[in-house]
JSON list of C-alpha atoms in Angstrom, two decimals:
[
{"chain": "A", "resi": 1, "resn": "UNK", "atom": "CA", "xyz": [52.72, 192.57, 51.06]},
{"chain": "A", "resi": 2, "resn": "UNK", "atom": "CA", "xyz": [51.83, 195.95, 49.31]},
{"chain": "A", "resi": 3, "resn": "UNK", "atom": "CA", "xyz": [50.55, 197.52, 52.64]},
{"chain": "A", "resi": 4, "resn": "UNK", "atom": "CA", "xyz": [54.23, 197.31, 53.52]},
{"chain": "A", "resi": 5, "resn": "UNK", "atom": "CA", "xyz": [55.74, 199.47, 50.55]},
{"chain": "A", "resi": 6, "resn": "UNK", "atom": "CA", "xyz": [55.21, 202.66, 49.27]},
{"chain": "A", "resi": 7, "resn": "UNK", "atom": "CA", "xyz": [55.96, 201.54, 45.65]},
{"chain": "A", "resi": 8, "resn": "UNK", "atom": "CA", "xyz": [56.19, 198.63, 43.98]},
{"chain": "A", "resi": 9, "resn": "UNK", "atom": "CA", "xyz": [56.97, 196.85, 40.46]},
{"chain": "A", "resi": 10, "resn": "UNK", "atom": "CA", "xyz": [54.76, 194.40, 38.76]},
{"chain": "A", "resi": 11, "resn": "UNK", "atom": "CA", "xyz": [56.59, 192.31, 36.32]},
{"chain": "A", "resi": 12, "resn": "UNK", "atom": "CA", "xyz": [54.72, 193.16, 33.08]},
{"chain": "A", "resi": 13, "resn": "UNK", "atom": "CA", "xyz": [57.67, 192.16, 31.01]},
{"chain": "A", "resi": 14, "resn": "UNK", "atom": "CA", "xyz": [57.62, 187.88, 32.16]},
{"chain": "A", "resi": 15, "resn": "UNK", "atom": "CA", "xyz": [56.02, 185.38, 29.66]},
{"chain": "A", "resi": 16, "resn": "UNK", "atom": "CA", "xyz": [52.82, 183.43, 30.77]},
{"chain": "A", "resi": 17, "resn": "UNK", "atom": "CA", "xyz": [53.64, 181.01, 33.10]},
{"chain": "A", "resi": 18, "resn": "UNK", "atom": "CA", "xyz": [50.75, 178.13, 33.20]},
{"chain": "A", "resi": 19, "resn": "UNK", "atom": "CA", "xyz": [49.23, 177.01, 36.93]},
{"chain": "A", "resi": 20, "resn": "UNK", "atom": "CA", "xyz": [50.17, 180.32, 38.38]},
{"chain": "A", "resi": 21, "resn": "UNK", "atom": "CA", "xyz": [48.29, 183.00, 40.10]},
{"chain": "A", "resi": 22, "resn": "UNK", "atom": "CA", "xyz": [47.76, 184.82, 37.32]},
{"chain": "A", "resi": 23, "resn": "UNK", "atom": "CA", "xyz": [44.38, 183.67, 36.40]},
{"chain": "A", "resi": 24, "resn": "UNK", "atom": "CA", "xyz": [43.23, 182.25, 39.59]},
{"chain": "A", "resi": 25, "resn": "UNK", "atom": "CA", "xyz": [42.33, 182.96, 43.31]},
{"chain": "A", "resi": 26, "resn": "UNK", "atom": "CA", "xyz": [41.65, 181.14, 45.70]},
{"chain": "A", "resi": 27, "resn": "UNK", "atom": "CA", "xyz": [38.19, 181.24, 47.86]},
{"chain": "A", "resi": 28, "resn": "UNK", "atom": "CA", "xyz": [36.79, 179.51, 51.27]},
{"chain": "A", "resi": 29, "resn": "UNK", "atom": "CA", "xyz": [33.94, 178.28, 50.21]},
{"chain": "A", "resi": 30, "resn": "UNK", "atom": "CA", "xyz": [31.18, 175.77, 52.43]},
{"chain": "A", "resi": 31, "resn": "UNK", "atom": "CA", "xyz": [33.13, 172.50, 51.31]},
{"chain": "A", "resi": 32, "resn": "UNK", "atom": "CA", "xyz": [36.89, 174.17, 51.78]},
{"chain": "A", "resi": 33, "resn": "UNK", "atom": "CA", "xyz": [38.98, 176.03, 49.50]},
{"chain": "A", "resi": 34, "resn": "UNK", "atom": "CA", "xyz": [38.09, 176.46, 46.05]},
{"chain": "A", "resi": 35, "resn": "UNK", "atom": "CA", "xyz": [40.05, 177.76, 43.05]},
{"chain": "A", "resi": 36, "resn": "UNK", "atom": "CA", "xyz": [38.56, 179.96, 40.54]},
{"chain": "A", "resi": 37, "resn": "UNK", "atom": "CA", "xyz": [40.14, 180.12, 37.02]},
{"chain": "A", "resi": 38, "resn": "UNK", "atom": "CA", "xyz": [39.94, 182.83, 34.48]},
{"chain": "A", "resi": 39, "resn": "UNK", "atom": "CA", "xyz": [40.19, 181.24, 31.17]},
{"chain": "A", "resi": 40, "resn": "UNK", "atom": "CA", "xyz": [42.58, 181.97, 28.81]},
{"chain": "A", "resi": 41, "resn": "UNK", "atom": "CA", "xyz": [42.63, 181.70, 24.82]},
{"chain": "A", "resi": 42, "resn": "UNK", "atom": "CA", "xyz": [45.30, 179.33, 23.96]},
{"chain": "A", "resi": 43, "resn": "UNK", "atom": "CA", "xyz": [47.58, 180.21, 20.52]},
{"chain": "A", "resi": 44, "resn": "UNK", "atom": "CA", "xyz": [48.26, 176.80, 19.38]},
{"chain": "A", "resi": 45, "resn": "UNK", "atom": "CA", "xyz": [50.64, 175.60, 21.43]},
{"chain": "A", "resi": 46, "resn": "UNK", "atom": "CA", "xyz": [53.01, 178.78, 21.75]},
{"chain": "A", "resi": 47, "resn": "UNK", "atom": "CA", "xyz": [54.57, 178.95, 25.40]},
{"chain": "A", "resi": 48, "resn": "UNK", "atom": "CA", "xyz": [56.22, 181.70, 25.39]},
{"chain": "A", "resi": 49, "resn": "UNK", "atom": "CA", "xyz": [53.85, 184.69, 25.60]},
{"chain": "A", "resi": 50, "resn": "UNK", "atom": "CA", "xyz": [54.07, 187.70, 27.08]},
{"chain": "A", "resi": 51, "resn": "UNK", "atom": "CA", "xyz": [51.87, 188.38, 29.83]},
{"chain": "A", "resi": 52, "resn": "UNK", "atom": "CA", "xyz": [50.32, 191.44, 28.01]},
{"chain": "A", "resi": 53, "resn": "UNK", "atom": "CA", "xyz": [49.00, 189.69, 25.01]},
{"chain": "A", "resi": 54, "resn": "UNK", "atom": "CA", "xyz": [47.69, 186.65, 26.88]},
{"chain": "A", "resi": 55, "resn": "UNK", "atom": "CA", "xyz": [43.39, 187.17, 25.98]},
{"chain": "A", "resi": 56, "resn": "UNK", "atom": "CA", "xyz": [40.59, 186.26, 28.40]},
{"chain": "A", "resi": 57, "resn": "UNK", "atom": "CA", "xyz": [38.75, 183.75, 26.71]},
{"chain": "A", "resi": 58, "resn": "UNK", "atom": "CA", "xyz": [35.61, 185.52, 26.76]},
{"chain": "A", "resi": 59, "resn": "UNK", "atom": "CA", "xyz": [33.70, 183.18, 24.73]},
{"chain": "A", "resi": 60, "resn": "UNK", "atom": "CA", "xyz": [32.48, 180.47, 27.52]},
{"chain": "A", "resi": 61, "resn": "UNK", "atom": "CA", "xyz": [30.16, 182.02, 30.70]},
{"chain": "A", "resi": 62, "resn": "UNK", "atom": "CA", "xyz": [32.76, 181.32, 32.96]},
{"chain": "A", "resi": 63, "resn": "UNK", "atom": "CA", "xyz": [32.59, 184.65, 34.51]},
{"chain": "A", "resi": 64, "resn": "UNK", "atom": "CA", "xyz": [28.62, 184.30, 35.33]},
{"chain": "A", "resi": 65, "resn": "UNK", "atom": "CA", "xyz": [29.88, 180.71, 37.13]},
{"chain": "A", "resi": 66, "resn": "UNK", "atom": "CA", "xyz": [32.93, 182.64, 38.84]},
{"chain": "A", "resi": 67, "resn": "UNK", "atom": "CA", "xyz": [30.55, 185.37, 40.30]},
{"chain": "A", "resi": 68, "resn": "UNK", "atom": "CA", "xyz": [28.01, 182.49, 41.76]},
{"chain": "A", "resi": 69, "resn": "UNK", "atom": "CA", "xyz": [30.28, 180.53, 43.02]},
{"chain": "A", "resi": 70, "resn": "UNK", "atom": "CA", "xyz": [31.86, 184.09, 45.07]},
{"chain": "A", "resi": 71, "resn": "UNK", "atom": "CA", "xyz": [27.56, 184.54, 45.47]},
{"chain": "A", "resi": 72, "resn": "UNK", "atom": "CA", "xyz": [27.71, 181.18, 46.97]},
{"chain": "A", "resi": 73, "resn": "UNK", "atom": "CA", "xyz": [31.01, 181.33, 49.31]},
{"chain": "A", "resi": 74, "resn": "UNK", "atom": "CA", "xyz": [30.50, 184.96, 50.58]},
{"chain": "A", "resi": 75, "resn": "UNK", "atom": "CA", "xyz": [26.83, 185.89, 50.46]},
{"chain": "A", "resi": 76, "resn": "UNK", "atom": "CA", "xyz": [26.97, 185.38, 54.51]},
{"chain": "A", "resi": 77, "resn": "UNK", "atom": "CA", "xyz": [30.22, 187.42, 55.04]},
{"chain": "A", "resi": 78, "resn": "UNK", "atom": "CA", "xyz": [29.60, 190.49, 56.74]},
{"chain": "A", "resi": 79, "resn": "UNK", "atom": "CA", "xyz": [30.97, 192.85, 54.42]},
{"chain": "A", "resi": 80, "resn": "UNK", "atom": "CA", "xyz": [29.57, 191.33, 51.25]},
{"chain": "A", "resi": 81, "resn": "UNK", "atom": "CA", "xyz": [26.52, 192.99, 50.45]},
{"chain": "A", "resi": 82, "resn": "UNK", "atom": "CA", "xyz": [28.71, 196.04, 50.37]},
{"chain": "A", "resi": 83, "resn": "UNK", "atom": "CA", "xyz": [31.54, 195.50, 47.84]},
{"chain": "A", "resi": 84, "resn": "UNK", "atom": "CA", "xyz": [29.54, 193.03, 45.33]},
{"chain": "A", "resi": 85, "resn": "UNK", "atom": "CA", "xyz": [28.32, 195.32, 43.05]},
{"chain": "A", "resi": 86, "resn": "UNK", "atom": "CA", "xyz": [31.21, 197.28, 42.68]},
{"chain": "A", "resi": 87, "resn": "UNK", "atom": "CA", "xyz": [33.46, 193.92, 42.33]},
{"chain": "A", "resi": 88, "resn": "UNK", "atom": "CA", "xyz": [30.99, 192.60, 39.82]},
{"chain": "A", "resi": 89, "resn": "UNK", "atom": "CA", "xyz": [31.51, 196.02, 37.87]},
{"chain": "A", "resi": 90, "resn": "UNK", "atom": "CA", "xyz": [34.75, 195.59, 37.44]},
{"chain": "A", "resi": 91, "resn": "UNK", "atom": "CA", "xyz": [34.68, 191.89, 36.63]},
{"chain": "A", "resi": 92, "resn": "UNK", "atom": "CA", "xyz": [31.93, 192.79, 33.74]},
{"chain": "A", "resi": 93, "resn": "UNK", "atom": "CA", "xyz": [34.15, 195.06, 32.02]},
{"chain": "A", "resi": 94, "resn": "UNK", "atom": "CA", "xyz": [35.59, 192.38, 30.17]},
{"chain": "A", "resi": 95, "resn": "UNK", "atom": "CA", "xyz": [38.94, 193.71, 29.47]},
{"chain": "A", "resi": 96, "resn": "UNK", "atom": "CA", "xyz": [40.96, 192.01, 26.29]},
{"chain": "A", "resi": 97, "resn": "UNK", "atom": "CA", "xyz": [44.27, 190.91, 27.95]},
{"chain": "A", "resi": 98, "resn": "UNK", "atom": "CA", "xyz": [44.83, 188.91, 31.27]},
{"chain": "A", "resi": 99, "resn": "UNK", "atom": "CA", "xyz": [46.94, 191.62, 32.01]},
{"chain": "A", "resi": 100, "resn": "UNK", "atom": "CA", "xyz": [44.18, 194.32, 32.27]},
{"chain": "A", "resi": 101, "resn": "UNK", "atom": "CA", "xyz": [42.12, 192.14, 34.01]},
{"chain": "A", "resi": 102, "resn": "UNK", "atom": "CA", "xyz": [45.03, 191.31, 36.75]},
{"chain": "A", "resi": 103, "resn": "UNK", "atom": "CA", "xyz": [45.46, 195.15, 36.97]},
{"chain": "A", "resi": 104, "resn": "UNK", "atom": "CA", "xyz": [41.72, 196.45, 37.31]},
{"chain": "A", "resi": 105, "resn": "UNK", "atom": "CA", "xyz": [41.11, 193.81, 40.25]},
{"chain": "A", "resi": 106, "resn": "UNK", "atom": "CA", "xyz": [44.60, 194.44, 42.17]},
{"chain": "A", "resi": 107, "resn": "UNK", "atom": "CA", "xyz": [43.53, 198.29, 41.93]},
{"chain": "A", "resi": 108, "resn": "UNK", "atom": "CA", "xyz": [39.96, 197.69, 42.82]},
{"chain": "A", "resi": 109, "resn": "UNK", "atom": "CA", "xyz": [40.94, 195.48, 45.87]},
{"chain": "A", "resi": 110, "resn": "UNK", "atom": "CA", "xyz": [43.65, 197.89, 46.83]},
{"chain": "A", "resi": 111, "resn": "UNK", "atom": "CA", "xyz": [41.25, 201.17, 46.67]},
{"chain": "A", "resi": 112, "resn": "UNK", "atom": "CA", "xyz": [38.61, 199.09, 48.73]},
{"chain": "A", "resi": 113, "resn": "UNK", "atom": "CA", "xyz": [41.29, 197.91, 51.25]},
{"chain": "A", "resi": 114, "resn": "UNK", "atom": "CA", "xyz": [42.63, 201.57, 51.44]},
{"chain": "A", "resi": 115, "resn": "UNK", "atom": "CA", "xyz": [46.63, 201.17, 49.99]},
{"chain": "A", "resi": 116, "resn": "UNK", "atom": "CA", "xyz": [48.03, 203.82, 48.36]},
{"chain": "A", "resi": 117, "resn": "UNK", "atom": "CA", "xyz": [50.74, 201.67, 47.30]},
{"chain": "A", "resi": 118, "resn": "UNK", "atom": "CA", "xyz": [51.80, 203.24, 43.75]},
{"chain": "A", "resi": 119, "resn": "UNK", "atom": "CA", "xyz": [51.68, 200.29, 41.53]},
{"chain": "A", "resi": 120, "resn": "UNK", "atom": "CA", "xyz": [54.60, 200.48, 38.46]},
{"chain": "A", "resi": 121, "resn": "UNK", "atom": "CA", "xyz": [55.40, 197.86, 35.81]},
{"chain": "A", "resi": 122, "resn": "UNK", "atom": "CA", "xyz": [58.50, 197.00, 34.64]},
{"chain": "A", "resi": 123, "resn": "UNK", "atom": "CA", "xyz": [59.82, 198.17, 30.99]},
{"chain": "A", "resi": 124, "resn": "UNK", "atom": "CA", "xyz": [62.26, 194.99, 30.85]},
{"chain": "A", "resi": 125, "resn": "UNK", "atom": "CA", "xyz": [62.24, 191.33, 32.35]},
{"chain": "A", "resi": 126, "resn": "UNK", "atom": "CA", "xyz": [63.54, 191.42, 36.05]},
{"chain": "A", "resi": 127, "resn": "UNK", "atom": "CA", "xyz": [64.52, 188.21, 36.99]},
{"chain": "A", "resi": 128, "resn": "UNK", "atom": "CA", "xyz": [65.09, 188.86, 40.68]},
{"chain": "A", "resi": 129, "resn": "UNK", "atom": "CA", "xyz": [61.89, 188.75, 42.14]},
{"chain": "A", "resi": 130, "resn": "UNK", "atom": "CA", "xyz": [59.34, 187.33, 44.87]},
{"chain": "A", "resi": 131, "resn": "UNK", "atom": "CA", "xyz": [57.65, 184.32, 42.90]},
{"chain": "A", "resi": 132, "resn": "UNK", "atom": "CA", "xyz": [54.52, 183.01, 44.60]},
{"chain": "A", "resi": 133, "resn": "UNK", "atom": "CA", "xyz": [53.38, 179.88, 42.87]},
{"chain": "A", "resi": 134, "resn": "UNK", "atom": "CA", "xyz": [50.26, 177.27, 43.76]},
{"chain": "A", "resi": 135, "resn": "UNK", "atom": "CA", "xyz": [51.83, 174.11, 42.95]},
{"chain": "A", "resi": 136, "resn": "UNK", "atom": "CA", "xyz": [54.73, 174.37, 46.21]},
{"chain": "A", "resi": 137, "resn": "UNK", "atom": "CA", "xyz": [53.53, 174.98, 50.09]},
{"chain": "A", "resi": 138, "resn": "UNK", "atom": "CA", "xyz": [53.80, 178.46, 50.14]},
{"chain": "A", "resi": 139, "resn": "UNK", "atom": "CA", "xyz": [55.92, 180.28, 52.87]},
{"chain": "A", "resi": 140, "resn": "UNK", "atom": "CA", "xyz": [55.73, 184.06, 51.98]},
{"chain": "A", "resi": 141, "resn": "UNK", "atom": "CA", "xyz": [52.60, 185.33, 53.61]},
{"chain": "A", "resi": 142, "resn": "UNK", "atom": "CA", "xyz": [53.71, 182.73, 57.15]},
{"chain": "A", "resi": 143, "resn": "UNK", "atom": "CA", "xyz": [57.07, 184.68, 57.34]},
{"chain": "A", "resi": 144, "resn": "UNK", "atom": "CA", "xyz": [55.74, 188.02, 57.06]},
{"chain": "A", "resi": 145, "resn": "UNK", "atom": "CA", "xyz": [53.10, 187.41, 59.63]},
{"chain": "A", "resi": 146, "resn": "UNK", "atom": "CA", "xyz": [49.97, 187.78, 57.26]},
{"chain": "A", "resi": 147, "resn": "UNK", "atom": "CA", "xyz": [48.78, 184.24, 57.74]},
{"chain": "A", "resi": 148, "resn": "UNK", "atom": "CA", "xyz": [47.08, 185.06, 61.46]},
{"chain": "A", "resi": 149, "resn": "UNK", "atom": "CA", "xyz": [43.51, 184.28, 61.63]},
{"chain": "A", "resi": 150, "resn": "UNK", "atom": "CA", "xyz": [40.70, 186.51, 60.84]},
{"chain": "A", "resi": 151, "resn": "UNK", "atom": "CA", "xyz": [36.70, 186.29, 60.41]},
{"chain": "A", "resi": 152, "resn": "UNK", "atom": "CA", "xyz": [35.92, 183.39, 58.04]},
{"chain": "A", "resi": 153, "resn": "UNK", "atom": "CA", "xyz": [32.59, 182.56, 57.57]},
{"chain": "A", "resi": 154, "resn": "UNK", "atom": "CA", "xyz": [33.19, 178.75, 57.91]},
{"chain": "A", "resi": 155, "resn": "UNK", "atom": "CA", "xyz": [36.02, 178.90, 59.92]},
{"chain": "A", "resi": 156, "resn": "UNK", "atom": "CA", "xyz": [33.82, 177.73, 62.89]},
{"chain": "A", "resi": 157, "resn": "UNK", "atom": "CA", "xyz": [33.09, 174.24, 60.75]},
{"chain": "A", "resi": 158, "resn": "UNK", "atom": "CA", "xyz": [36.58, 174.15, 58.72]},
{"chain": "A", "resi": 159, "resn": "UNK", "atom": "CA", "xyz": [38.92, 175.88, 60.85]},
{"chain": "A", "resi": 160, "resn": "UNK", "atom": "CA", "xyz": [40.90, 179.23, 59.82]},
{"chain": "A", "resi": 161, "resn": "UNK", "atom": "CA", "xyz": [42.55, 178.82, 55.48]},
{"chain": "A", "resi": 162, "resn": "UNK", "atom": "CA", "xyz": [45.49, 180.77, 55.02]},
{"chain": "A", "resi": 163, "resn": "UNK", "atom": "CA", "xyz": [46.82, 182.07, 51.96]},
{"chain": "A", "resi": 164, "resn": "UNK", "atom": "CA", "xyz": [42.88, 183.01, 49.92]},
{"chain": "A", "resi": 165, "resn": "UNK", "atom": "CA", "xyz": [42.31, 185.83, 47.63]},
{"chain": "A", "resi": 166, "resn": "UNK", "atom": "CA", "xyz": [42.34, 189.30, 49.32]},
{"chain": "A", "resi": 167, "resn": "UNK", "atom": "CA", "xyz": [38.30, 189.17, 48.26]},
{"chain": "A", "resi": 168, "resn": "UNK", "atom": "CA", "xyz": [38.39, 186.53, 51.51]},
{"chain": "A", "resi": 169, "resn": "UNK", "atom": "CA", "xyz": [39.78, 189.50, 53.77]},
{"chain": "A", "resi": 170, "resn": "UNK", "atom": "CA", "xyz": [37.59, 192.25, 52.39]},
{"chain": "A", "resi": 171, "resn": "UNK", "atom": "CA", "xyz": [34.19, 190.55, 52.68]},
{"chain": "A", "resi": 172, "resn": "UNK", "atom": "CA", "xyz": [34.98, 189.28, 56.14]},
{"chain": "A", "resi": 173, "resn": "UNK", "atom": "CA", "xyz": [36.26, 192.23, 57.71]},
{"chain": "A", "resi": 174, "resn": "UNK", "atom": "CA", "xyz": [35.52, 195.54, 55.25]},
{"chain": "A", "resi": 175, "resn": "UNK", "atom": "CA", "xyz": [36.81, 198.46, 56.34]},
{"chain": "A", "resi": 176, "resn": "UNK", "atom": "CA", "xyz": [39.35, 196.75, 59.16]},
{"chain": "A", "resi": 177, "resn": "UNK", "atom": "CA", "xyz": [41.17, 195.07, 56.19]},
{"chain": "A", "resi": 178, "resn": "UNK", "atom": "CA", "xyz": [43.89, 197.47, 56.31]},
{"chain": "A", "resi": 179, "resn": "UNK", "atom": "CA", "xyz": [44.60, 197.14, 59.71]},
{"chain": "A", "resi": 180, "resn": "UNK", "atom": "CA", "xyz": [45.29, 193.80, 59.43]},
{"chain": "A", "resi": 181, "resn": "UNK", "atom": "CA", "xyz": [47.27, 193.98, 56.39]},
{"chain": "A", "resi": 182, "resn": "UNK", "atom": "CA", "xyz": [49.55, 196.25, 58.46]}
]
């Protein structure tokens, strides 16, 4: 969706919301689609946090797992070898806040990809906005035309999965991302 706007708003003003996209993506791995999850440090049992103080829970190896498991899904993908490092760079920064994390892998993917979408961020709640959540069949990227197939590297055993992290798009088809983004 950013490839279609000049500018757009992240809500940076919303309170966590649990099972969201907000720590997780979603990958085509060889058994199907997997969901990796960055932990989060949970303040005894407070639900209403803002997104910008939510922590990565840095204390478990969860991102030496999450990079495998991407080692393991895309190390045959023909753009791979060519964005891994610089992915795993930003990963292993190890920012405090979900937030900053969130922020320095949208950039990353977008700078890859080629948008020069300007990201802003809210400075109070908007409440009218697109939600995209994991838990309902998802419609968004269908209506908009962005759920047409592309390169997968299983695709030819599992058949083309919609709706995966934009890592799926990048290490399949590199530089042509864009163009089918557009």
């Amino acid at each position: 969706m950013l490839a279609r706007y000049s500018s757009v708003y992240m809500e940076a003003c919303e309170n966590y919301q649990k099972q969201s996209y907000r720590n997780r993506c979603r990958i085509y791995a060889a058994g199907g689609v997997e969901s990796l999850n960055f932990p989060i440090v949970h303040r005894g049992g407070s639900i209403n946090i803002p997104i910008r103080e939510v922590l990565v829970d840095w204390s478990t190896p969860w991102l030496e797992k999450t990079m495998r498991c991407i080692d393991t899904a895309y190390r045959s993908s023909p753009f791979f070898d060519y964005y891994r490092d610089s992915l795993y760079a930003v990963l292993d920064r190890r920012p405090e806040t979900l937030w900053e994390l969130d922020m320095s892998i949208i950039r990353y993917f977008m700078q890859k990809i080629g948008l020069n979408t300007q990201i802003l961020h809210t400075e109070e709640y908007a409440s009218e906005h697109v939600d995209i959540h994991p838990k309902r069949p998802d419609t968004i990227l269908r209506d908009l035309g962005l759920d047409r197939p592309y390169y997968q590297v299983f695709a030819s055993k599992l058949g083309f999965k919609p709706n995966l992290s934009v890592m799926d798009l990048l290490f399949n088809e590199g530089p042509g991302a864009l163009d089918w983004l557009l």
